[in-house]
Each structure stands twice: as structure tokens, then as C-alpha cells.
């Protein structure tokens, strides 16, 4: 498969089209991003690494980081994490309070805000230095030390994070948050502020395309755990547009309101796309278009 040629053809097709959508202006720091930025990078099992556009420019990965915190919790605690959250698509907005009451404080899945907050609580209870340990875990996966939280973005999110504060306290009222909500939320806001490039992101997620192993053959997750993370990304990774992504693209993946998308084809590749303008569901407009064209032209999806 000539991925380089396919990516170049699609990039040239998508880049000039009308860039529909809006920036995530409800987070003040994200409202300042150049909306015309557009990058893509692929990392394949067959050692093809190729990028286009702004693929070496850092951006806020936002909810994509929820996959990484989940992987670290899964690695340390195994199946016990599923006692505190579910694995079903939510069908509601990513910050819904209604569903939590129906489900007695058990988040529907780890990728909605409530689920990621519970994972943050799990890591705080399980690790000595959760922020540092998570960062080191991420750096070890990408073999890149130039990755960090953004204090500016974390502060920006915290300044408007009233719904997340409500979610955390609501879950606490059901006994599914064990630590101080302020400590949990501080970790959660830092988690969402992580900044990476498309190149770093595709290399970082390579292990999920390689049965849980890095390029250096380090086993991060078991093959079964890797399969389950990919399954969750497939069914829950795009808010309430996950079905649409499965239908049109046919890959496991996760999006973030910073305009990034990571997509996985097990045993083939990890591909990262970044374009900041979001559609009505909160996913990158050009990113979604790009990946649909990519699996159509390559005739490769997980189905």
C-alpha cells in the first residue's frame, strides 16, 4: 500500500475545500488557535512514517488524552477498573449529568467526561505521583521527552469548568469518587491540556495498532487489553457521532475538541489528523472528511 501517495492525494483534495465549523471557543485558550491549521501523520507497522501540512506543530489533544489515562489505569489495575465505569456508548452529550443519575453514579464509558474523571480518581488512588507518572508513561510510549501539560490551557479550562466540577461532585455523592474532588479535577484539567504534534500522536498510539507493543517490542498492554481499548474507541470515541464515524470511516479512534483525531487500524497503522474547526458534534470537520476519504481510497478499514 502506497500510503504516501494516498495521503498526498487526499490532502490536496481536502485542504482547499470550505473549512466548515467552529473553534472550541468555550475554552478561551482554544479560541485563539489559527483555524486554518491542518496536519496529518501516519505511523505504520511496516515502518512507513509520513506527514503532511502542520504535522510537526503542537496542539491541545484534549479528550484524546482520555485513552492514555485509561491505558495506564488498565495496565496497573486490570479488569477491576470496570467495576466503576461502563463500556457502553452514551448516546448523550459528553458532559451529561442526566445519565449519571440514571446509572447511579457509574459513567457509561471512560471517554465521556464523567468516565475520565473516575479514571483520574483511580490513578490518584493507585500512583504515588499521578501527574508525573502519567507524563512519564506517555513519554515512554512515544520515545519523545518533548511532551508536557500546558499550564495556560489547564487554567483556561478550569476557569470555565463548572460542568466538570458538577459532574465530579455528583459522582462523589454516589461514592464513586474516593479522593478530594478538587484534587481529582486538578489532575483531569492537566490531563486534557496535553500538547502534542500529529507526528508524536501517531507514534504514541502505535502500540494500539501493534497488539499492545511499542516499536521496541515493549509490551504495554496485553493483546486482549489492546483489543478492548480499540473496541471502546470504535464504539465511544467520537461523542455521540461514534456511529457515524464507524459507518463512514471504519476505524477505531478518538477525537478531541482541540481539533485532533487519532485513528487505529489494528496490525496496520496509527494515523493522526489535526484541523481545529469542529462540526456540530464537536469533532474536527476536515479531520473526519480526511479519514473518510483515506479509508475509501485505500480500501482498508477494520470491517
mmCIF file of C-alpha atoms in Angstrom:
data_model
loop_
_atom_site.group_PDB
_atom_site.id
_atom_site.type_symbol
_atom_site.label_atom_id
_atom_site.label_comp_id
_atom_site.label_asym_id
_atom_site.label_seq_id
_atom_site.Cartn_x
_atom_site.Cartn_y
_atom_site.Cartn_z
ATOM 1 C CA UNK A 1 0.000 0.000 0.000
ATOM 2 C CA UNK A 2 1.466 3.360 -1.073
ATOM 3 C CA UNK A 3 0.257 5.388 1.908
ATOM 4 C CA UNK A 4 2.401 8.386 0.973
ATOM 5 C CA UNK A 5 0.732 8.780 -2.423
ATOM 6 C CA UNK A 6 -2.748 8.250 -0.992
ATOM 7 C CA UNK A 7 -2.218 10.802 1.792
ATOM 8 C CA UNK A 8 -0.836 13.383 -0.623
ATOM 9 C CA UNK A 9 -3.809 12.971 -2.966
ATOM 10 C CA UNK A 10 -6.352 13.326 -0.174
ATOM 11 C CA UNK A 11 -4.565 16.263 1.450
ATOM 12 C CA UNK A 12 -4.547 18.149 -1.836
ATOM 13 C CA UNK A 13 -8.256 17.431 -2.204
ATOM 14 C CA UNK A 14 -9.340 18.335 1.349
ATOM 15 C CA UNK A 15 -7.090 21.359 2.053
ATOM 16 C CA UNK A 16 -8.770 23.738 -0.471
ATOM 17 C CA UNK A 17 -12.393 22.913 0.459
ATOM 18 C CA UNK A 18 -14.508 25.204 2.596
ATOM 19 C CA UNK A 19 -13.388 24.758 6.182
ATOM 20 C CA UNK A 20 -16.796 24.425 7.832
ATOM 21 C CA UNK A 21 -17.263 24.537 11.590
ATOM 22 C CA UNK A 22 -16.257 26.499 14.661
ATOM 23 C CA UNK A 23 -13.389 26.580 17.116
ATOM 24 C CA UNK A 24 -13.992 25.317 20.669
ATOM 25 C CA UNK A 25 -14.433 28.905 21.879
ATOM 26 C CA UNK A 26 -15.982 27.838 25.193
ATOM 27 C CA UNK A 27 -12.384 27.130 26.284
ATOM 28 C CA UNK A 28 -10.831 30.617 25.991
ATOM 29 C CA UNK A 29 -7.313 29.424 25.156
ATOM 30 C CA UNK A 30 -8.580 27.281 22.260
ATOM 31 C CA UNK A 31 -10.416 30.250 20.760
ATOM 32 C CA UNK A 32 -7.071 31.819 19.789
ATOM 33 C CA UNK A 33 -5.880 28.976 17.521
ATOM 34 C CA UNK A 34 -5.375 29.567 13.785
ATOM 35 C CA UNK A 35 -8.418 27.749 12.387
ATOM 36 C CA UNK A 36 -6.707 27.007 9.058
ATOM 37 C CA UNK A 37 -4.052 24.726 10.534
ATOM 38 C CA UNK A 38 -4.179 21.256 9.004
ATOM 39 C CA UNK A 39 -1.793 18.370 9.574
ATOM 40 C CA UNK A 40 -1.682 14.589 9.221
ATOM 41 C CA UNK A 41 0.845 11.889 10.096
ATOM 42 C CA UNK A 42 0.803 8.107 9.745
ATOM 43 C CA UNK A 43 2.913 5.513 11.574
ATOM 44 C CA UNK A 44 2.631 2.004 10.154
ATOM 45 C CA UNK A 45 3.556 -1.447 11.389
ATOM 46 C CA UNK A 46 5.630 -1.819 8.210
ATOM 47 C CA UNK A 47 7.755 1.193 9.281
ATOM 48 C CA UNK A 48 6.267 3.827 6.989
ATOM 49 C CA UNK A 49 6.266 7.223 8.701
ATOM 50 C CA UNK A 50 4.953 10.158 6.718
ATOM 51 C CA UNK A 51 3.418 13.555 7.453
ATOM 52 C CA UNK A 52 1.859 16.481 5.620
ATOM 53 C CA UNK A 53 0.938 20.063 6.438
ATOM 54 C CA UNK A 54 1.242 21.191 10.058
ATOM 55 C CA UNK A 55 2.095 17.697 11.305
ATOM 56 C CA UNK A 56 5.007 18.902 13.454
ATOM 57 C CA UNK A 57 3.101 21.697 15.185
ATOM 58 C CA UNK A 58 1.830 21.103 18.714
ATOM 59 C CA UNK A 59 -1.850 21.339 19.585
ATOM 60 C CA UNK A 60 -4.012 20.555 22.589
ATOM 61 C CA UNK A 61 -5.108 16.925 22.294
ATOM 62 C CA UNK A 62 -7.910 17.364 24.846
ATOM 63 C CA UNK A 63 -10.111 14.227 25.100
ATOM 64 C CA UNK A 64 -7.659 12.085 23.123
ATOM 65 C CA UNK A 65 -5.664 12.033 26.375
ATOM 66 C CA UNK A 66 -8.516 10.078 27.994
ATOM 67 C CA UNK A 67 -7.334 6.999 26.085
ATOM 68 C CA UNK A 68 -3.871 7.352 27.607
ATOM 69 C CA UNK A 69 -5.064 7.714 31.196
ATOM 70 C CA UNK A 70 -7.358 4.721 30.636
ATOM 71 C CA UNK A 71 -4.455 2.636 29.313
ATOM 72 C CA UNK A 72 -2.324 3.487 32.343
ATOM 73 C CA UNK A 73 -5.140 2.588 34.744
ATOM 74 C CA UNK A 74 -5.840 -0.635 32.827
ATOM 75 C CA UNK A 75 -2.148 -1.543 32.864
ATOM 76 C CA UNK A 76 -1.921 -1.106 36.644
ATOM 77 C CA UNK A 77 -5.283 -2.401 37.846
ATOM 78 C CA UNK A 78 -6.531 -4.726 35.113
ATOM 79 C CA UNK A 79 -10.205 -5.671 34.891
ATOM 80 C CA UNK A 80 -11.103 -4.181 38.291
ATOM 81 C CA UNK A 81 -11.467 -0.718 36.715
ATOM 82 C CA UNK A 82 -14.720 -1.853 35.062
ATOM 83 C CA UNK A 83 -16.335 -2.098 38.491
ATOM 84 C CA UNK A 84 -16.504 1.702 38.491
ATOM 85 C CA UNK A 85 -17.457 2.565 34.915
ATOM 86 C CA UNK A 86 -19.187 1.017 31.931
ATOM 87 C CA UNK A 87 -18.247 0.255 28.345
ATOM 88 C CA UNK A 88 -21.409 1.361 26.512
ATOM 89 C CA UNK A 89 -21.876 4.300 24.129
ATOM 90 C CA UNK A 90 -23.581 7.132 25.977
ATOM 91 C CA UNK A 91 -25.976 8.422 23.318
ATOM 92 C CA UNK A 92 -25.872 11.761 25.148
ATOM 93 C CA UNK A 93 -23.509 14.714 25.238
ATOM 94 C CA UNK A 94 -20.046 14.092 26.682
ATOM 95 C CA UNK A 95 -20.808 16.170 29.798
ATOM 96 C CA UNK A 96 -24.334 14.943 30.568
ATOM 97 C CA UNK A 97 -25.498 14.848 34.200
ATOM 98 C CA UNK A 98 -28.809 13.142 33.451
ATOM 99 C CA UNK A 99 -27.273 9.795 32.538
ATOM 100 C CA UNK A 100 -25.217 9.691 35.738
ATOM 101 C CA UNK A 101 -28.327 9.875 37.883
ATOM 102 C CA UNK A 102 -29.992 7.112 35.878
ATOM 103 C CA UNK A 103 -26.881 4.939 36.259
ATOM 104 C CA UNK A 104 -26.328 5.681 39.982
ATOM 105 C CA UNK A 105 -23.034 7.495 39.510
ATOM 106 C CA UNK A 106 -21.438 4.914 37.195
ATOM 107 C CA UNK A 107 -20.267 6.682 33.992
ATOM 108 C CA UNK A 108 -21.434 4.974 30.822
ATOM 109 C CA UNK A 109 -17.885 4.753 29.386
ATOM 110 C CA UNK A 110 -14.353 6.083 30.086
ATOM 111 C CA UNK A 111 -14.347 8.639 27.252
ATOM 112 C CA UNK A 112 -17.186 10.878 28.361
ATOM 113 C CA UNK A 113 -16.082 13.490 30.887
ATOM 114 C CA UNK A 114 -17.584 11.643 33.861
ATOM 115 C CA UNK A 115 -15.730 8.445 32.918
ATOM 116 C CA UNK A 116 -12.404 10.219 32.501
ATOM 117 C CA UNK A 117 -12.892 11.905 35.879
ATOM 118 C CA UNK A 118 -13.381 8.487 37.502
ATOM 119 C CA UNK A 119 -10.229 7.215 35.768
ATOM 120 C CA UNK A 120 -8.364 10.264 37.129
ATOM 121 C CA UNK A 121 -9.594 9.335 40.619
ATOM 122 C CA UNK A 122 -8.440 5.728 40.112
ATOM 123 C CA UNK A 123 -4.953 6.882 39.110
ATOM 124 C CA UNK A 124 -4.697 9.260 42.076
ATOM 125 C CA UNK A 125 -5.512 6.338 44.397
ATOM 126 C CA UNK A 126 -3.101 3.969 42.630
ATOM 127 C CA UNK A 127 0.006 6.050 41.880
ATOM 128 C CA UNK A 128 2.394 7.962 44.115
ATOM 129 C CA UNK A 129 2.785 10.892 41.676
ATOM 130 C CA UNK A 130 -0.113 10.552 39.196
ATOM 131 C CA UNK A 131 0.647 13.640 37.063
ATOM 132 C CA UNK A 132 4.335 12.810 36.791
ATOM 133 C CA UNK A 133 3.696 9.086 36.322
ATOM 134 C CA UNK A 134 1.184 9.678 33.529
ATOM 135 C CA UNK A 135 3.547 12.079 31.781
ATOM 136 C CA UNK A 136 6.414 9.602 32.037
ATOM 137 C CA UNK A 137 4.163 6.849 30.691
ATOM 138 C CA UNK A 138 3.284 8.995 27.670
ATOM 139 C CA UNK A 139 6.915 9.978 27.067
ATOM 140 C CA UNK A 140 7.991 6.333 27.200
ATOM 141 C CA UNK A 141 5.365 5.362 24.620
ATOM 142 C CA UNK A 142 6.467 8.000 22.130
ATOM 143 C CA UNK A 143 10.191 7.853 22.984
ATOM 144 C CA UNK A 144 9.953 11.635 22.982
ATOM 145 C CA UNK A 145 10.774 13.749 26.031
ATOM 146 C CA UNK A 146 9.355 16.939 24.489
ATOM 147 C CA UNK A 147 5.790 16.368 25.728
ATOM 148 C CA UNK A 148 4.142 18.228 28.575
ATOM 149 C CA UNK A 149 0.989 19.641 30.070
ATOM 150 C CA UNK A 150 0.052 23.213 29.190
ATOM 151 C CA UNK A 151 -0.446 25.345 32.295
ATOM 152 C CA UNK A 152 -2.218 28.013 30.208
ATOM 153 C CA UNK A 153 -4.737 25.597 28.708
ATOM 154 C CA UNK A 154 -5.353 23.812 32.023
ATOM 155 C CA UNK A 155 -6.019 27.173 33.719
ATOM 156 C CA UNK A 156 -8.274 28.220 30.839
ATOM 157 C CA UNK A 157 -10.337 25.041 31.149
ATOM 158 C CA UNK A 158 -10.506 25.328 34.925
ATOM 159 C CA UNK A 159 -11.827 28.893 34.647
ATOM 160 C CA UNK A 160 -14.923 27.673 32.779
ATOM 161 C CA UNK A 161 -15.113 24.071 34.010
ATOM 162 C CA UNK A 162 -18.292 24.408 36.050
ATOM 163 C CA UNK A 163 -19.995 21.405 34.451
ATOM 164 C CA UNK A 164 -16.987 19.187 35.182
ATOM 165 C CA UNK A 165 -16.995 20.393 38.791
ATOM 166 C CA UNK A 166 -20.680 19.446 38.973
ATOM 167 C CA UNK A 167 -20.006 16.025 37.422
ATOM 168 C CA UNK A 168 -17.218 15.225 39.869
ATOM 169 C CA UNK A 169 -19.235 16.237 42.906
ATOM 170 C CA UNK A 170 -22.300 14.396 41.621
ATOM 171 C CA UNK A 171 -20.286 11.180 41.216
ATOM 172 C CA UNK A 172 -18.780 11.786 44.659
ATOM 173 C CA UNK A 173 -22.307 11.870 46.104
ATOM 174 C CA UNK A 174 -22.774 8.308 44.818
ATOM 175 C CA UNK A 175 -19.485 7.171 46.381
ATOM 176 C CA UNK A 176 -17.709 6.592 43.052
ATOM 177 C CA UNK A 177 -15.056 9.295 43.638
ATOM 178 C CA UNK A 178 -12.757 8.374 46.519
ATOM 179 C CA UNK A 179 -10.441 11.390 46.633
ATOM 180 C CA UNK A 180 -10.949 15.123 47.169
ATOM 181 C CA UNK A 181 -12.886 16.417 44.106
ATOM 182 C CA UNK A 182 -10.564 19.436 43.818
ATOM 183 C CA UNK A 183 -7.523 17.154 43.557
ATOM 184 C CA UNK A 184 -9.269 14.924 41.023
ATOM 185 C CA UNK A 185 -10.362 17.876 38.880
ATOM 186 C CA UNK A 186 -6.893 19.450 39.003
ATOM 187 C CA UNK A 187 -5.464 16.231 37.557
ATOM 188 C CA UNK A 188 -8.281 15.984 34.993
ATOM 189 C CA UNK A 189 -7.747 19.538 33.689
ATOM 190 C CA UNK A 190 -3.996 18.905 33.368
ATOM 191 C CA UNK A 191 -4.691 15.651 31.533
ATOM 192 C CA UNK A 192 -6.804 17.441 28.924
ATOM 193 C CA UNK A 193 -4.161 20.145 28.439
ATOM 194 C CA UNK A 194 -1.502 17.830 26.977
ATOM 195 C CA UNK A 195 0.068 19.210 23.794
ATOM 196 C CA UNK A 196 1.486 17.000 21.028
ATOM 197 C CA UNK A 197 2.096 17.094 17.297
ATOM 198 C CA UNK A 198 0.417 14.760 14.801
ATOM 199 C CA UNK A 199 3.761 13.003 14.419
ATOM 200 C CA UNK A 200 4.099 12.477 18.173
ATOM 201 C CA UNK A 201 0.478 11.393 18.457
ATOM 202 C CA UNK A 202 0.619 8.701 15.780
ATOM 203 C CA UNK A 203 3.865 7.315 17.226
ATOM 204 C CA UNK A 204 2.420 7.463 20.728
ATOM 205 C CA UNK A 205 -0.638 5.405 19.739
ATOM 206 C CA UNK A 206 1.357 2.954 17.624
ATOM 207 C CA UNK A 207 1.209 0.311 20.380
ATOM 208 C CA UNK A 208 -2.571 0.043 19.937
ATOM 209 C CA UNK A 209 -2.011 -0.813 16.273
ATOM 210 C CA UNK A 210 0.624 -3.377 17.271
ATOM 211 C CA UNK A 211 -1.221 -5.646 19.721
ATOM 212 C CA UNK A 212 -0.171 -3.596 22.730
ATOM 213 C CA UNK A 213 3.552 -3.463 21.867
ATOM 214 C CA UNK A 214 5.790 -0.495 21.051
ATOM 215 C CA UNK A 215 8.205 -0.487 18.105
ATOM 216 C CA UNK A 216 10.859 -1.593 20.582
ATOM 217 C CA UNK A 217 8.706 -4.693 21.387
ATOM 218 C CA UNK A 218 7.869 -3.467 24.887
ATOM 219 C CA UNK A 219 4.502 -4.949 25.923
ATOM 220 C CA UNK A 220 2.424 -2.033 27.256
ATOM 221 C CA UNK A 221 -0.937 -3.796 27.331
ATOM 222 C CA UNK A 222 -1.782 -7.422 26.717
ATOM 223 C CA UNK A 223 -3.196 -8.304 23.317
ATOM 224 C CA UNK A 224 -6.627 -8.709 24.914
ATOM 225 C CA UNK A 225 -6.417 -5.335 26.689
ATOM 226 C CA UNK A 226 -5.311 -3.630 23.468
ATOM 227 C CA UNK A 227 -8.272 -5.175 21.648
ATOM 228 C CA UNK A 228 -10.666 -3.877 24.291
ATOM 229 C CA UNK A 229 -9.255 -0.335 24.207
ATOM 230 C CA UNK A 230 -9.630 -0.313 20.413
ATOM 231 C CA UNK A 231 -13.192 -1.625 20.739
ATOM 232 C CA UNK A 232 -14.049 1.218 23.123
ATOM 233 C CA UNK A 233 -12.507 3.748 20.756
ATOM 234 C CA UNK A 234 -14.601 2.270 17.950
ATOM 235 C CA UNK A 235 -17.901 2.482 19.828
ATOM 236 C CA UNK A 236 -17.379 5.508 22.119
ATOM 237 C CA UNK A 237 -14.511 7.600 20.740
ATOM 238 C CA UNK A 238 -16.446 10.374 18.970
ATOM 239 C CA UNK A 239 -19.024 11.536 21.482
ATOM 240 C CA UNK A 240 -22.486 10.945 20.008
ATOM 241 C CA UNK A 241 -21.055 10.765 16.472
ATOM 242 C CA UNK A 242 -19.300 7.431 17.076
ATOM 243 C CA UNK A 243 -21.787 5.504 14.948
ATOM 244 C CA UNK A 244 -21.285 7.937 12.072
ATOM 245 C CA UNK A 245 -17.508 7.536 12.305
ATOM 246 C CA UNK A 246 -17.800 3.734 12.307
ATOM 247 C CA UNK A 247 -20.158 3.905 9.329
ATOM 248 C CA UNK A 248 -18.120 6.340 7.205
ATOM 249 C CA UNK A 249 -14.530 5.643 8.309
ATOM 250 C CA UNK A 250 -14.484 2.171 9.861
ATOM 251 C CA UNK A 251 -11.543 2.569 12.242
ATOM 252 C CA UNK A 252 -11.059 2.686 15.989
ATOM 253 C CA UNK A 253 -10.383 6.249 17.048
ATOM 254 C CA UNK A 254 -10.681 9.149 19.444
ATOM 255 C CA UNK A 255 -11.257 12.829 18.882
ATOM 256 C CA UNK A 256 -10.674 15.951 20.955
ATOM 257 C CA UNK A 257 -12.171 19.442 20.833
ATOM 258 C CA UNK A 258 -8.711 20.809 20.053
ATOM 259 C CA UNK A 259 -9.387 19.507 16.528
ATOM 260 C CA UNK A 260 -7.266 16.366 16.731
ATOM 261 C CA UNK A 261 -8.233 12.817 15.802
ATOM 262 C CA UNK A 262 -6.247 9.627 16.290
ATOM 263 C CA UNK A 263 -7.390 6.558 14.363
ATOM 264 C CA UNK A 264 -6.172 2.976 14.605
ATOM 265 C CA UNK A 265 -6.201 0.090 12.148
ATOM 266 C CA UNK A 266 -5.032 -2.898 14.225
ATOM 267 C CA UNK A 267 -1.964 -4.618 12.734
ATOM 268 C CA UNK A 268 -1.645 -1.809 10.159
ATOM 269 C CA UNK A 269 -1.215 1.785 11.359
ATOM 270 C CA UNK A 270 -1.993 4.696 13.647
ATOM 271 C CA UNK A 271 -2.918 7.940 11.878
ATOM 272 C CA UNK A 272 -3.299 11.398 13.449
ATOM 273 C CA UNK A 273 -5.137 14.327 11.862
ATOM 274 C CA UNK A 274 -5.460 17.887 13.164
ATOM 275 C CA UNK A 275 -7.748 20.664 11.951
ATOM 276 C CA UNK A 276 -9.198 22.922 14.679
ATOM 277 C CA UNK A 277 -12.652 23.756 13.299
ATOM 278 C CA UNK A 278 -15.283 21.416 14.741
ATOM 279 C CA UNK A 279 -18.576 20.156 13.350
ATOM 280 C CA UNK A 280 -21.827 20.313 15.359
ATOM 281 C CA UNK A 281 -20.900 17.120 17.235
ATOM 282 C CA UNK A 282 -17.552 18.540 18.420
ATOM 283 C CA UNK A 283 -15.310 16.615 16.003
ATOM 284 C CA UNK A 284 -12.834 18.080 13.510
ATOM 285 C CA UNK A 285 -14.684 18.786 10.256
ATOM 286 C CA UNK A 286 -11.710 18.347 7.929
ATOM 287 C CA UNK A 287 -10.294 15.542 10.071
ATOM 288 C CA UNK A 288 -13.457 13.491 9.686
ATOM 289 C CA UNK A 289 -13.578 14.208 5.941
ATOM 290 C CA UNK A 290 -9.923 13.271 5.549
ATOM 291 C CA UNK A 291 -10.238 9.917 7.301
ATOM 292 C CA UNK A 292 -13.383 9.009 5.369
ATOM 293 C CA UNK A 293 -11.533 9.672 2.118
ATOM 294 C CA UNK A 294 -8.490 7.783 3.405
ATOM 295 C CA UNK A 295 -10.278 4.507 4.146
ATOM 296 C CA UNK A 296 -12.330 4.842 0.957
ATOM 297 C CA UNK A 297 -9.295 5.350 -1.293
ATOM 298 C CA UNK A 298 -7.086 2.792 0.466
ATOM 299 C CA UNK A 299 -9.983 0.332 0.695
ATOM 300 C CA UNK A 300 -8.733 -0.558 4.182
ATOM 301 C CA UNK A 301 -10.867 -0.497 7.291
ATOM 302 C CA UNK A 302 -11.436 -2.909 10.158
ATOM 303 C CA UNK A 303 -14.628 -4.195 8.523
#
